[in-house]
Coordinates of C-alpha atoms in Angstrom, one line a residue:
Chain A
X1487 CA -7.5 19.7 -9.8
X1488 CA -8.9 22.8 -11.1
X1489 CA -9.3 26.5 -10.2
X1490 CA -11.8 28.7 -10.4
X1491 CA -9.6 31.8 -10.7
X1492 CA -6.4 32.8 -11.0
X1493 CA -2.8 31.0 -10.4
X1494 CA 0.5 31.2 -9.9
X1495 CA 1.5 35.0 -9.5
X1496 CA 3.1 36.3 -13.0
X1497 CA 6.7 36.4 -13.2
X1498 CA 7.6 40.3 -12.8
X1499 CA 5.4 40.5 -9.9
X1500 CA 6.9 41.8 -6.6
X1501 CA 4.6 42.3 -4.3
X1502 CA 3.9 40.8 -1.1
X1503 CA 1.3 38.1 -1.5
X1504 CA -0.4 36.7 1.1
X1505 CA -2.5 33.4 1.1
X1506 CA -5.8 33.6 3.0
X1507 CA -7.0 30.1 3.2
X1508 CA -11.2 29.8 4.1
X1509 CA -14.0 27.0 4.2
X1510 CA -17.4 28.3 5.2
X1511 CA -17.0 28.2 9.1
X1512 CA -17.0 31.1 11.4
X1513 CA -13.1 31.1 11.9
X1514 CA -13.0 31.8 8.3
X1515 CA -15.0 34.7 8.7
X1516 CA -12.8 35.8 11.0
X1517 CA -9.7 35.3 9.3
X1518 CA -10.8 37.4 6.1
X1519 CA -12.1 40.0 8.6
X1520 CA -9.0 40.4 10.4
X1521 CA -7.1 40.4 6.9
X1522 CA -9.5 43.2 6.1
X1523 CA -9.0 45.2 9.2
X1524 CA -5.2 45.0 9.8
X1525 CA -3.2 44.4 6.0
X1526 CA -6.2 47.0 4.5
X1527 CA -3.9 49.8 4.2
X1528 CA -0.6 47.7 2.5
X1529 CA -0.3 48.7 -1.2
X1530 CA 2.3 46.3 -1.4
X1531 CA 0.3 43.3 -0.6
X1532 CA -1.6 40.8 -3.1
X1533 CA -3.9 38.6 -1.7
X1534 CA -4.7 35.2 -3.0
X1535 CA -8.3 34.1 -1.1
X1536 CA -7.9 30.0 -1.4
X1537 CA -10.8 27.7 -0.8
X1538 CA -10.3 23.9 -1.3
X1539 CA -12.7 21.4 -1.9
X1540 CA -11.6 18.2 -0.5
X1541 CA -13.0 15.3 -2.8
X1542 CA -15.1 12.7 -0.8
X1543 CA -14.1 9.3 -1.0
X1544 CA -15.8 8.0 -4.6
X1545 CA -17.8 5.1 -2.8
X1546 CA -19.4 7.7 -1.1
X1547 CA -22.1 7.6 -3.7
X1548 CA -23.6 5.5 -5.8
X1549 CA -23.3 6.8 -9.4
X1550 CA -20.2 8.9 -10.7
X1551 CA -23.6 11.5 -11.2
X1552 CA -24.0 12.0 -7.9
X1553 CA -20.2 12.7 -7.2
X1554 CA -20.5 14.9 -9.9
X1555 CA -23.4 17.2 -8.7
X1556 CA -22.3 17.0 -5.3
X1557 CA -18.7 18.8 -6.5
X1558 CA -20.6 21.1 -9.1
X1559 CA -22.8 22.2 -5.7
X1560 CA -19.6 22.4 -3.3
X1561 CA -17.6 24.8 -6.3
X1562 CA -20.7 26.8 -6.4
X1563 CA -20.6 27.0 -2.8
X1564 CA -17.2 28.1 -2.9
X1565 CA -17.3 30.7 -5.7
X1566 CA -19.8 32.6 -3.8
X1567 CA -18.3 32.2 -0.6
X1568 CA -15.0 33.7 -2.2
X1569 CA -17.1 36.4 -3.9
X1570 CA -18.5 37.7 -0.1
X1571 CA -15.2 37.6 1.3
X1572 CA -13.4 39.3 -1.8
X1573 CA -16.0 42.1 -1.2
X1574 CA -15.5 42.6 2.6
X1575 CA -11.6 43.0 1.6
X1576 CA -12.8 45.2 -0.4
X1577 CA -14.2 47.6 1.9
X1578 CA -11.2 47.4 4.5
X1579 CA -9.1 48.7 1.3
X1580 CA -8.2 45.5 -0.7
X1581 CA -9.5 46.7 -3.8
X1582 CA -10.0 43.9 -6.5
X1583 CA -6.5 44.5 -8.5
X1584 CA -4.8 43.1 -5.4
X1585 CA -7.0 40.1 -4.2
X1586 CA -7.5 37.2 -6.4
X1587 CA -9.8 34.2 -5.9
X1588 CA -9.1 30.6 -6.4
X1589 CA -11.7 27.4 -5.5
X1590 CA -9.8 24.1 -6.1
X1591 CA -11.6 20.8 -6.3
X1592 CA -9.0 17.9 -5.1
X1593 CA -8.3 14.8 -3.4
X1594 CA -6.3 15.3 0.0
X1595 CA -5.2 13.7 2.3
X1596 CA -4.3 16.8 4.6
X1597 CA -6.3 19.7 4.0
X1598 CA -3.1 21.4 5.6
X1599 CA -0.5 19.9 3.4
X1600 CA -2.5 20.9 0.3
X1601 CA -2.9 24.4 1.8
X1602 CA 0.5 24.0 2.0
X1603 CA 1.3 23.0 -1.4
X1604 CA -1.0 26.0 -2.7
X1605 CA 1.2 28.6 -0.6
X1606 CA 4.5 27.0 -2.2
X1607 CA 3.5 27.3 -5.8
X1608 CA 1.9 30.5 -5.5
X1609 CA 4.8 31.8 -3.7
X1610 CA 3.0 33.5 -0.7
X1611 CA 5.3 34.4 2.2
X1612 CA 2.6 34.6 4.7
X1613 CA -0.7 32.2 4.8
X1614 CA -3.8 33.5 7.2
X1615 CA -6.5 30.7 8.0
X1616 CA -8.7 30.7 11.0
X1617 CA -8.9 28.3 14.2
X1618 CA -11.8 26.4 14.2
X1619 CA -12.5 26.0 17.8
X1620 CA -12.3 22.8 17.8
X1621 CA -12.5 20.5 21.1
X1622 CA -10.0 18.1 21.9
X1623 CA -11.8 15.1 21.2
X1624 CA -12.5 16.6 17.7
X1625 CA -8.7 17.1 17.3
X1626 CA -8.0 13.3 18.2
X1627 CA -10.4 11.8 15.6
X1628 CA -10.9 14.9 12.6
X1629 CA -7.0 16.3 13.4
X1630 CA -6.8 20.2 12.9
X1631 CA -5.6 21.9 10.2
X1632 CA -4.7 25.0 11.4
X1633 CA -2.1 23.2 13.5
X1634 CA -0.9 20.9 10.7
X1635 CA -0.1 24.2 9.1
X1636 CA 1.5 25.7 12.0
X1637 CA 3.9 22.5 12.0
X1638 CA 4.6 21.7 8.5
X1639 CA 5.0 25.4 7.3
X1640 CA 8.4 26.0 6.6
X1641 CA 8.8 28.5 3.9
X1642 CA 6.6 31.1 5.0
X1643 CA 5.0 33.1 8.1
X1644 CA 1.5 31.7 9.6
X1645 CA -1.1 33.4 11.4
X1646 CA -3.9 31.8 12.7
X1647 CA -6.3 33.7 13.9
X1648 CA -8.4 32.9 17.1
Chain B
X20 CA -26.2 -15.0 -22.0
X21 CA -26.6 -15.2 -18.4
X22 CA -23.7 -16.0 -16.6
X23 CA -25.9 -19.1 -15.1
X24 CA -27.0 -20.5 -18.4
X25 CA -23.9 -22.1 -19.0
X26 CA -24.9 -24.5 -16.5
X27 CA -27.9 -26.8 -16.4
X28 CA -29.0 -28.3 -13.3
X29 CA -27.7 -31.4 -14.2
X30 CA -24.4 -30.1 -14.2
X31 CA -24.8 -28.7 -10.8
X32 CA -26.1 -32.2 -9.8
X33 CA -22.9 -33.7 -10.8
X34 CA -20.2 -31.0 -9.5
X35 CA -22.1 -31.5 -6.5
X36 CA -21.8 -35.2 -6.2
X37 CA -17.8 -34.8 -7.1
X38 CA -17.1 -31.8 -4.7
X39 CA -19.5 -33.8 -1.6
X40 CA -20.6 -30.2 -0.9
X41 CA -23.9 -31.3 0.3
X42 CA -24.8 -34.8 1.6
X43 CA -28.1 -35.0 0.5
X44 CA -28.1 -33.2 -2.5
X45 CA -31.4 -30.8 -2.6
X46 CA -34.7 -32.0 -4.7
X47 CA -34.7 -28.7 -6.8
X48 CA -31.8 -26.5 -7.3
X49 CA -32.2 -23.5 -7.8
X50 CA -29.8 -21.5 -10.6
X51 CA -29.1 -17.5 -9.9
X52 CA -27.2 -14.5 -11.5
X53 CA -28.9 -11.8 -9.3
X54 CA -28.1 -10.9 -5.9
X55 CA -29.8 -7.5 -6.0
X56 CA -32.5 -8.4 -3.5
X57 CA -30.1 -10.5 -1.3
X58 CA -32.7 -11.4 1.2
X59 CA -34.2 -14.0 -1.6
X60 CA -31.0 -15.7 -2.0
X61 CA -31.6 -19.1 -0.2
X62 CA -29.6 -21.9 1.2
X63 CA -29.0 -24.3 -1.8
X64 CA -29.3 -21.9 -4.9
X65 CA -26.3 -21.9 -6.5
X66 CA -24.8 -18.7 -7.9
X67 CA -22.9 -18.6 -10.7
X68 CA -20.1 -15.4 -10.5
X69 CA -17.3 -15.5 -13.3
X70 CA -18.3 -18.9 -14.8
X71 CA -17.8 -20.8 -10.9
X72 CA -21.2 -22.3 -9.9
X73 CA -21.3 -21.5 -5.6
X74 CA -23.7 -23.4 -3.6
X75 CA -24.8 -20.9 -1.2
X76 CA -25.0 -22.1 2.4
X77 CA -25.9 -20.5 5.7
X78 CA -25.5 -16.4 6.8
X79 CA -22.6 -15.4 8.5
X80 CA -23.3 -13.4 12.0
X81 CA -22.1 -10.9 13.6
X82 CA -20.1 -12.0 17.1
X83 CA -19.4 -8.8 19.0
X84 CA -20.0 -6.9 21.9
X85 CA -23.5 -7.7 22.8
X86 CA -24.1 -8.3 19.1
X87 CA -23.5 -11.8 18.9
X88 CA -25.5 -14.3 16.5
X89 CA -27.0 -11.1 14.6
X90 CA -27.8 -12.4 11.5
X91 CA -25.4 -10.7 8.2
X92 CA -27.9 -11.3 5.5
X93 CA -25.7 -9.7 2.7
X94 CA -22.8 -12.0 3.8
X95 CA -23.3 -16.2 2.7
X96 CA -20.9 -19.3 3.4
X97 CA -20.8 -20.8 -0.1
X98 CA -18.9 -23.8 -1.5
X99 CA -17.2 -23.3 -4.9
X100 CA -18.3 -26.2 -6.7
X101 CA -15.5 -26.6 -9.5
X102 CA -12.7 -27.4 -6.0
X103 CA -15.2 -27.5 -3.3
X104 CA -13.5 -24.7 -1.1
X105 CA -15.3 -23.0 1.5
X106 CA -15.8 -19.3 0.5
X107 CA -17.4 -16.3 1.9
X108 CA -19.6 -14.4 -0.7
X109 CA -20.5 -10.6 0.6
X110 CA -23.0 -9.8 -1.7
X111 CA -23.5 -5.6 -2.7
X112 CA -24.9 -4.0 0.4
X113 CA -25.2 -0.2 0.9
X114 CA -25.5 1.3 4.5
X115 CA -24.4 4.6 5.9
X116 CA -25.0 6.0 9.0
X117 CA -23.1 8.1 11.7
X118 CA -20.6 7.1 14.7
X119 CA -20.3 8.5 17.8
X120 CA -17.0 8.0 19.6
X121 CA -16.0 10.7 22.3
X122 CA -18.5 12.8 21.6
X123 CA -17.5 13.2 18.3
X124 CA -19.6 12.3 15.0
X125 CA -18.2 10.2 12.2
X126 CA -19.8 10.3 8.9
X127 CA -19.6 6.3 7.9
X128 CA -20.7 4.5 4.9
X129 CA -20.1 1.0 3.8
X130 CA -18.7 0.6 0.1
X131 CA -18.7 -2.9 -1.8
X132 CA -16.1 -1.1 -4.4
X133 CA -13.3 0.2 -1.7
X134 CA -13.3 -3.9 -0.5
X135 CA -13.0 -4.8 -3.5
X136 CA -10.3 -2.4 -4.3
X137 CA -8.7 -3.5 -1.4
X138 CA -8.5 -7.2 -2.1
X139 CA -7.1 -6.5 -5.1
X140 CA -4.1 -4.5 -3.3
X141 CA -3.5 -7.0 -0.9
X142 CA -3.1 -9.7 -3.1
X143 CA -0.9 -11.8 -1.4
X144 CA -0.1 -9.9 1.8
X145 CA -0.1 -12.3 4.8
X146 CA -1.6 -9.8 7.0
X147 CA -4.6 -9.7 5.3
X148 CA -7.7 -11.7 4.4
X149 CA -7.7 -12.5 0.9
X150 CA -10.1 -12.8 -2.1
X151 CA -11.6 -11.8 -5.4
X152 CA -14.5 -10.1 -6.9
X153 CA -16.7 -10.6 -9.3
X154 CA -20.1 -8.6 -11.0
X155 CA -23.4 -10.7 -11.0
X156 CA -25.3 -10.7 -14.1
X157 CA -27.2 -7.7 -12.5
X158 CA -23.8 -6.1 -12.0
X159 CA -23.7 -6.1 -8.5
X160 CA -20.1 -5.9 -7.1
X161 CA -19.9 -9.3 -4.8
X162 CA -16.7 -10.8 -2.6
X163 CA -15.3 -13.9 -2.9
X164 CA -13.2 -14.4 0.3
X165 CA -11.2 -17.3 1.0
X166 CA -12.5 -18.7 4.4
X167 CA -10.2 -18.0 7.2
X168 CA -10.4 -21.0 10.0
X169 CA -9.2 -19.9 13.2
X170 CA -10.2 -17.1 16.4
X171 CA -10.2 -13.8 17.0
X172 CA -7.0 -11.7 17.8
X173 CA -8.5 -10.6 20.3
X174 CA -9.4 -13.8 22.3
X175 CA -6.5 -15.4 21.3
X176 CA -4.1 -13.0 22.2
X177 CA -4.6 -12.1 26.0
X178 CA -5.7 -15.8 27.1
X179 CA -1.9 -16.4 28.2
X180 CA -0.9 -16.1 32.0
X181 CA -1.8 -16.9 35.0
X182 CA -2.6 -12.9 35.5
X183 CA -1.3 -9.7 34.1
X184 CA 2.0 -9.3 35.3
X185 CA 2.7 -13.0 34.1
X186 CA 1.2 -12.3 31.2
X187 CA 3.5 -9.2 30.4
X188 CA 6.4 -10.4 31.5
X189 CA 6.5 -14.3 29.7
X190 CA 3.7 -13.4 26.8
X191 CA 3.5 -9.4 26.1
X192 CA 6.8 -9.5 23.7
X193 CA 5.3 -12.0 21.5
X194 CA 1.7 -9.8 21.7
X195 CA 3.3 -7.0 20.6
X196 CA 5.8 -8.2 17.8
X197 CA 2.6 -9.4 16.7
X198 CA 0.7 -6.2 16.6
X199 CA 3.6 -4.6 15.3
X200 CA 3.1 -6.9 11.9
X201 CA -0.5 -5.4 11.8
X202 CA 0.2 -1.9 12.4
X203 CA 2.9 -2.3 9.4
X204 CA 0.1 -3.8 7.2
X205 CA -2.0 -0.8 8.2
X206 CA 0.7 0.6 7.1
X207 CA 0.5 -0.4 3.7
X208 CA -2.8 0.5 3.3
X209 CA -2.2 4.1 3.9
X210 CA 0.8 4.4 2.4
X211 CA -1.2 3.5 -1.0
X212 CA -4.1 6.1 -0.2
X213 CA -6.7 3.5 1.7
X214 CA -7.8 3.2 5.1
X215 CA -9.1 0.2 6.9
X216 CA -12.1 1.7 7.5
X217 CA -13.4 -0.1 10.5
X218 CA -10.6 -1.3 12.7
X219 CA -11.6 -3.3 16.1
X220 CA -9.9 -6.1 18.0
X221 CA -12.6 -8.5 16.3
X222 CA -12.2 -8.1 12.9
X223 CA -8.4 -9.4 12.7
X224 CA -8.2 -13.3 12.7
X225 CA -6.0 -15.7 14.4
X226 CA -5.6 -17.9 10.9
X227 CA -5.5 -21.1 12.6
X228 CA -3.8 -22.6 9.6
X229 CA -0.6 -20.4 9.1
X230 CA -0.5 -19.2 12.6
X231 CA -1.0 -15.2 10.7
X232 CA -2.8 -12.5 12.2
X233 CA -5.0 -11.3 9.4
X234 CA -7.3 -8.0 8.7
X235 CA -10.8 -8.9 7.9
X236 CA -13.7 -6.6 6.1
X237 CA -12.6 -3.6 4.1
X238 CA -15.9 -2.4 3.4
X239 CA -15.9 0.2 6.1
X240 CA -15.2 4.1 4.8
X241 CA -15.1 7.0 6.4
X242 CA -15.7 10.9 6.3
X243 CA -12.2 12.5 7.2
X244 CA -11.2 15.5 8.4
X245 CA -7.8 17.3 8.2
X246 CA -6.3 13.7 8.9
X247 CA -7.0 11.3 6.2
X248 CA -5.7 8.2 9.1
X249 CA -6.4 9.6 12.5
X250 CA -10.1 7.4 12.5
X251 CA -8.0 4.2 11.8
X252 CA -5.4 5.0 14.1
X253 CA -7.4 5.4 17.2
X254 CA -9.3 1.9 16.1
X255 CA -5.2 0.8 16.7
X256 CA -4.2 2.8 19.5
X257 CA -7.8 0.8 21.2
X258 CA -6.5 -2.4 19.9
X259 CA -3.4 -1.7 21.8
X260 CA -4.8 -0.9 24.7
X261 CA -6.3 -3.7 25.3
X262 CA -3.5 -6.0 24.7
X263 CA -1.5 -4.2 27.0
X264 CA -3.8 -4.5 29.7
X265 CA -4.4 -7.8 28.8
X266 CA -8.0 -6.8 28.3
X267 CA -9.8 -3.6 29.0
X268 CA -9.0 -1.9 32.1
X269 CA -12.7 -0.5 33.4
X270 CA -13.6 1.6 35.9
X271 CA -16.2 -0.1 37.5
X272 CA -13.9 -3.0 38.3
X273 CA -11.1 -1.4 39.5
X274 CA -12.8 0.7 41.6
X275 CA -14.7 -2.6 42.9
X276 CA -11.2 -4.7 42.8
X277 CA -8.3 -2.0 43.4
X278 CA -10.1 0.9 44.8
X279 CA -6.7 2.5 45.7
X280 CA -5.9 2.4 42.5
X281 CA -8.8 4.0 40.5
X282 CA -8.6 6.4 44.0
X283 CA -5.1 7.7 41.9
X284 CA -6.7 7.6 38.7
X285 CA -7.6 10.9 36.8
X286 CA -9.7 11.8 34.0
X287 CA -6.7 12.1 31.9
X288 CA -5.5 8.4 32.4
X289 CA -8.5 7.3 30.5
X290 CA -8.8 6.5 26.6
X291 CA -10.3 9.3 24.8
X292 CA -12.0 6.7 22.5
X293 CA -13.6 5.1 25.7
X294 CA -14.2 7.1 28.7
X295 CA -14.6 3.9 30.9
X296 CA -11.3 2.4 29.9
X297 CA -8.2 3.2 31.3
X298 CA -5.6 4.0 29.2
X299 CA -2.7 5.0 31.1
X300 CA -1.9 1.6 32.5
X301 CA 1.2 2.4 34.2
X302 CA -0.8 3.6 37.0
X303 CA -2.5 -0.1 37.4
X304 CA 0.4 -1.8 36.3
X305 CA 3.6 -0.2 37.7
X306 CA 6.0 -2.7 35.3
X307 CA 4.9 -0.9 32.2
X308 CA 8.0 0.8 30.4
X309 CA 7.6 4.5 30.1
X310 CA 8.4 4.0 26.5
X311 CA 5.1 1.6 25.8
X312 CA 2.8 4.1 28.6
X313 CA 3.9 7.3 26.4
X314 CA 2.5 5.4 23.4
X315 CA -1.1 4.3 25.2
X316 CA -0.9 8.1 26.3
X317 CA -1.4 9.1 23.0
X318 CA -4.7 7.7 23.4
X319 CA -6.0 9.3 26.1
X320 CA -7.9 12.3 27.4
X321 CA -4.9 13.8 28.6
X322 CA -2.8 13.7 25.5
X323 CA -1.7 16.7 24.1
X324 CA -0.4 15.4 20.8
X325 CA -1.8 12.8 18.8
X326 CA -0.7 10.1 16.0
X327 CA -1.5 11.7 12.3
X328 CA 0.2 8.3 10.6
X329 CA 0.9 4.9 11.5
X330 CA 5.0 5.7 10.5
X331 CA 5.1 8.0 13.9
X332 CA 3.1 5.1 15.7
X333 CA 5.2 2.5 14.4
X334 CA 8.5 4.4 15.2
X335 CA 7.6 4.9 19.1
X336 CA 6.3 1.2 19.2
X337 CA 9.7 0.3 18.2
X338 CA 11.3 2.0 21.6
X339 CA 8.5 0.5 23.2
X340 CA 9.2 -3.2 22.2
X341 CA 13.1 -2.5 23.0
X342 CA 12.2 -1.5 26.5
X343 CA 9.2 -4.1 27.1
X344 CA 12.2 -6.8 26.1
X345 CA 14.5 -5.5 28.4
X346 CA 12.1 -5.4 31.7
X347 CA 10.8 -8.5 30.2
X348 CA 13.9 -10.2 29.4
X349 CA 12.4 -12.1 26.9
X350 CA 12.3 -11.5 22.8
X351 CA 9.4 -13.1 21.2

């Protein structure tokens, strides 16, 4: 596992941290914008924007090269994605003291749990992702992670944003 | 020095004469190390893999739906020539390609080093077929599987009864303790971080010797999404299915056979997997416990929550085997 940016929240601080969770789709998008839009005017709140990389299975490819330029492309991928969405909190009044960034490369085997995982040892009380949209059929053989979340989540609030 | 130096052909010649692996011994043989191009392999070359000469024999096919008799060329009957067992040698072959099921793409790739992972986990588990693997002198990753006499699952399985309801009432119990044993060795897979990979009713074997149901080819991956299982489970919640109904239920039939029935028959009672199968089979067969239909429902269009681990599968199946025993009054 690694991180681009940023961990666990120093001891002393206090303030509200929320965990906004994003890939590159749409609901994403959404997700960060609604963030934006509604918690904007909260001084109290620290926001942690979490993307993870979910390792492929190794016999995917061929040489451990090719694994390793895939992830190098996918963290790239990440770090800018987290870069656009740390500015568009930034213009609904999220300035860059409060929101931190963090890409994490790692084997899962729930996206959900490791989101999850993230939200427990960063100490977040509320985690944001957004719904994918996804059709039923999709649910039966990808499963969905928003509602993985909204079951396993016991320790915090969840919002999931349509 | 190459593996197959340390054997000349006279050698060969004599380990074949002991082992009566071939009754008219071949006029040249030819010694290999090299499987790369595995199209050039040829009946009666002899591979040499971890110091044991194999005499290669003929392909293995394919024998499913519509494929039957298609030609594997990366898989070889062999006879290992130092105890003159049959063995199955699956020689390094990359494919990947996608799967549609449902209307839903799977990103699928086949992966010599995940079988061989495999067979190294399952060392010893009755459930499972077993074997080694070894490099070639190119370093390709080859499986050596012990050769498993017997019959599909599948065929062997559902032959019982004079028709369904005798079937399910005098044979079902035994079917499903049965499956029971190969959802708990899917099971074990998962538990250690591996999937099957490419579960179907035809790729478990009836081992005629022991009497086992065993898994067969671990080569399969897959792409997952949030759930790391939910591609093998549908393969079981299909495999379940069918046992149950004591083969697929289709459409076409019923509505040719039982019209009143497929007249009741909604879009919801059919697998999600398979929209031409019926899944919920309580509607065709009125004797199935609730306990067993709830499971198949989990399969099906209408579901509205789906199996994320075999533990949650194997934990309803249990009410279902309690209740199936009861109406059946019969254990196994």
């Amino acid at each position: 596992m690694s991180d681009s940016e940023g961990a666990a929240r120093a001891p002393d601080d206090i303030r509200r941290h929320l965990l906004l969770a994003v890939d590159e789709t749409e609901g994403s998008r959404r997700a960060v914008m609604f963030v934006a839009d509604f918690f904007g005017a909260y001084q109290d709140l620290a926001v942690t924007v979490l993307s993870i990389v979910a390792e492929p299975p190794e016999d995917l490819f061929r040489t451990a090269q090719a694994r390793q330029e895939w992830l190098e492309t996918q963290r790239r991928s990440r770090d800018a994605l987290c870069a656009g969405y740390r500015a568009i909190l930034a213009d609904g009044g999220l300035g860059d003291e409060r929101v931190r960034t963090r890409v994490v490369v790692r084997r899962v085997v729930s996206l959900g749990d490791a989101i999850l995982e993230e939200q427990e040892q960063l100490r977040c009380c509320i985690v944001v992702v957004g719904r994918r949209k996804i059709t039923h059929h999709e649910e039966f053989l990808l499963g969905s992670t928003s509602n993985r979340i909204l079951h396993r989540a016991s320790a915090c609030a969840v919002l999931v944003v349509e | 020095m190459a593996a197959s130096a340390a054997y000349t052909e006279e050698m060969v010649r004599g380990l074949l004469a002991r082992s009566g692996a071939s009754q008219r011994p071949p006029e040249r043989i030819r010694l290999i190390a090299d499987t790369t191009d595995f199209f050039g392999v040829e009946s009666d070359d002899v591979l040499v893999l971890d110091g044991t000469p194999y005499l290669i024999r003929n392909y293995e096919r394919e024998g499913r739906f519509g494929l039957d008799d298609e030609p594997k060329y990366w898989v070889r009957r062999a006879i290992d020539l130092l105890d003159g067992s049959t063995r199955v040698l699956k020689f390094e072959f990359h494919e990947e390609f996608e799967t549609r099921i449902g209307g839903v793409s799977i990103r699928r790739f086949r992966s010599p080093r995940k079988e061989a992972r495999i067979l190294d986990l399952v060392r010893g588990q009755r459930h499972f077929m077993q074997g080694r693997w070894a490099l070639d002198g190119a370093g390709n990753n080859v499986r050596i599987l012990e050769f498993i006499r017997g019959r599909r699952y599948d065929q062997v399985a559902v032959a019982a009864g004079d028709d369904h309801e005798d079937f399910f009432h005098r044979h079902f119990p035994a079917v499903l303790e049965d499956f029971v044993g190969l959802v708990r060795a899917i099971k074990f897979l998962h538990d250690r971080g591996e999937k099957h990979g490419d579960i179907r009713r035809d790729h478990i074997i009836c081992d005629r010797d022991s009497g086992v149901n065993r898994w067969i080819d671990f080569d399969y991956d897959y792409v997952h999404g949030e759930s790391l299982f939910s591609f093998d489970l549908q393969g079981l919640g299909n495999i379940l299915i069918f046992l149950a109904g004591r083969g697929d239920v289709l459409l076409p039939e019923l509505r040719r056979e039982q019209p009143a029935v497929h007249a009741r028959l909604t879009r919801d009672d059919l697998s999600i997997a398979f929209n031409h199968r019926v899944a919920n089979l309580q509607k065709v067969f009125p004797y199935v416990p609730d306990s067993l239909n709830r499971v198949l429902l989990h399969f099906s269009e209408g579901a509205g929550l789906f199996y994320d681990a075999a533990d949650q599968l194997l934990e309803d199946l249990a009410a279902a085997q309690a209740d199936v025993t009861a109406a059946t009054g019969r254990r196994t």
